[in-house]
Structure formats: C-alpha cells, structure tokens
Coordinates of C-alpha atoms in Angstrom, one line a residue:
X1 CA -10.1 19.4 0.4
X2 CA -9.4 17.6 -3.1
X3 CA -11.3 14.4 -3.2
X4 CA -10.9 11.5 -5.8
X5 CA -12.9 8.0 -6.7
X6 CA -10.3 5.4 -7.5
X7 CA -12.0 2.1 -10.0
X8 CA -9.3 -1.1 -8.9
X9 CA -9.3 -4.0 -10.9
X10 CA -7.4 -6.8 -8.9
X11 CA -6.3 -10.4 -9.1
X12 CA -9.1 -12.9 -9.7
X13 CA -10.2 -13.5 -5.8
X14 CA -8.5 -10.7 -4.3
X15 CA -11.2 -8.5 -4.1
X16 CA -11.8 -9.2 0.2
X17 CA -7.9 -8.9 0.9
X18 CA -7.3 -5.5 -1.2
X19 CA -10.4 -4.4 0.3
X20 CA -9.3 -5.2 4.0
X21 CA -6.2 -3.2 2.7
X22 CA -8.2 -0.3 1.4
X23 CA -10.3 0.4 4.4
X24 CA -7.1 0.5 6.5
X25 CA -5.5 3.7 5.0
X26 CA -5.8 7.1 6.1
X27 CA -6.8 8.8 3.6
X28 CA -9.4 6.3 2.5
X29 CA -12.7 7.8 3.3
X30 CA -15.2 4.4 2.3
X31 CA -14.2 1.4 0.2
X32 CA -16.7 -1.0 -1.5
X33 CA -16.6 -4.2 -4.1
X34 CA -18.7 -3.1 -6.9
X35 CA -19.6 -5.3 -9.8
X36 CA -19.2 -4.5 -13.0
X37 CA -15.6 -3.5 -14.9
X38 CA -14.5 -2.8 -11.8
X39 CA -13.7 -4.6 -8.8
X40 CA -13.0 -2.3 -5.9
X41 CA -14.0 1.8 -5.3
X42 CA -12.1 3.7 -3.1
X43 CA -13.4 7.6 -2.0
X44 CA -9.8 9.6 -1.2
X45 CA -9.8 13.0 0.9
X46 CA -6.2 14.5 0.9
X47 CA -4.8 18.1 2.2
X48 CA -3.4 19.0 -1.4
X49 CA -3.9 17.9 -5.3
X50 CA -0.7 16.9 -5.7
X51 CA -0.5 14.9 -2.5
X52 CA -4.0 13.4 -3.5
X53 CA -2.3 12.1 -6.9
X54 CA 0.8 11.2 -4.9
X55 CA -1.1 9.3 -2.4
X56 CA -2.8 7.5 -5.2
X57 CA 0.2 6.6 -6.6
X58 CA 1.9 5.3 -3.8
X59 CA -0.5 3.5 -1.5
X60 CA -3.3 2.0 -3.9
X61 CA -2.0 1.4 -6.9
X62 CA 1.0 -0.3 -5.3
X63 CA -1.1 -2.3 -3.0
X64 CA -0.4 -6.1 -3.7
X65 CA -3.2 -8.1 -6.4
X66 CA -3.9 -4.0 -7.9
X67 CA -4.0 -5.0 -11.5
X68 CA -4.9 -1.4 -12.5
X69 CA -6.8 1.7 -11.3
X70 CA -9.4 4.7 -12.9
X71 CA -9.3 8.0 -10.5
X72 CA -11.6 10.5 -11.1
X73 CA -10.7 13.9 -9.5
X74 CA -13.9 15.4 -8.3
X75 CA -14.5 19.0 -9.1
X76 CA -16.9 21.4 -7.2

C-alpha cells in the first residue's frame, strides 16, 4: 500500500488545531508537531498512488491555517 510523509507548515499558533484536524482523517496513520522547518508530520496509507497524491491534495493541504506542505512518497 503506497505510503507518504507529509512536512505542514501552518499559521503561527495553529499547530494544536491542524493537528486535531490531522489525526481525525482516514487515511492519516500518526500525526505529530515536530520542531524544526516544519511544523506538523503526517504518515498517509492509501489504496492507490494516485489516490495517495489525490488525498494529499484534497484533505491536508486544503485543511484551514496549511501554509504549505513537503510529501515524501516512500519507496520499498
């Protein structure tokens, strides 16, 4: 099953409420602040490639406060 670690930068202070956000989707395996460049990970499991780039798309980098995201499609 394609997986993929999504980097989220967010609005200054978001971080808790993006993360509540995060951890209530499907497809989202774990969710963690980090610190660092980036604010937020996110570990994705979906059925297909293109529905893991899809889902991406649509439900976390559309979230409300996302500034931007990093995915990195893990290969095995």
């Amino acid at each position: 099953m394609p997986m993929a670690y999504v980097l989220i930068n967010v609005e200054m202070g978001a971080e808790p409420e993006v993360l509540k956000k995060l951890r209530k989707l499907p497809k989202v395996k774990e969710a963690h602040s980090v610190y660092g460049l980036y604010d937020l990970i996110a570990e994705v499991e979906f059925e297909t490639l293109s529905g893991l780039k899809n889902y991406i798309y649509r439900h976390i980098r559309n979230l409300d406060k996302v500034r931007s995201t990093l995915t990195m499609i893990v290969s095995e």
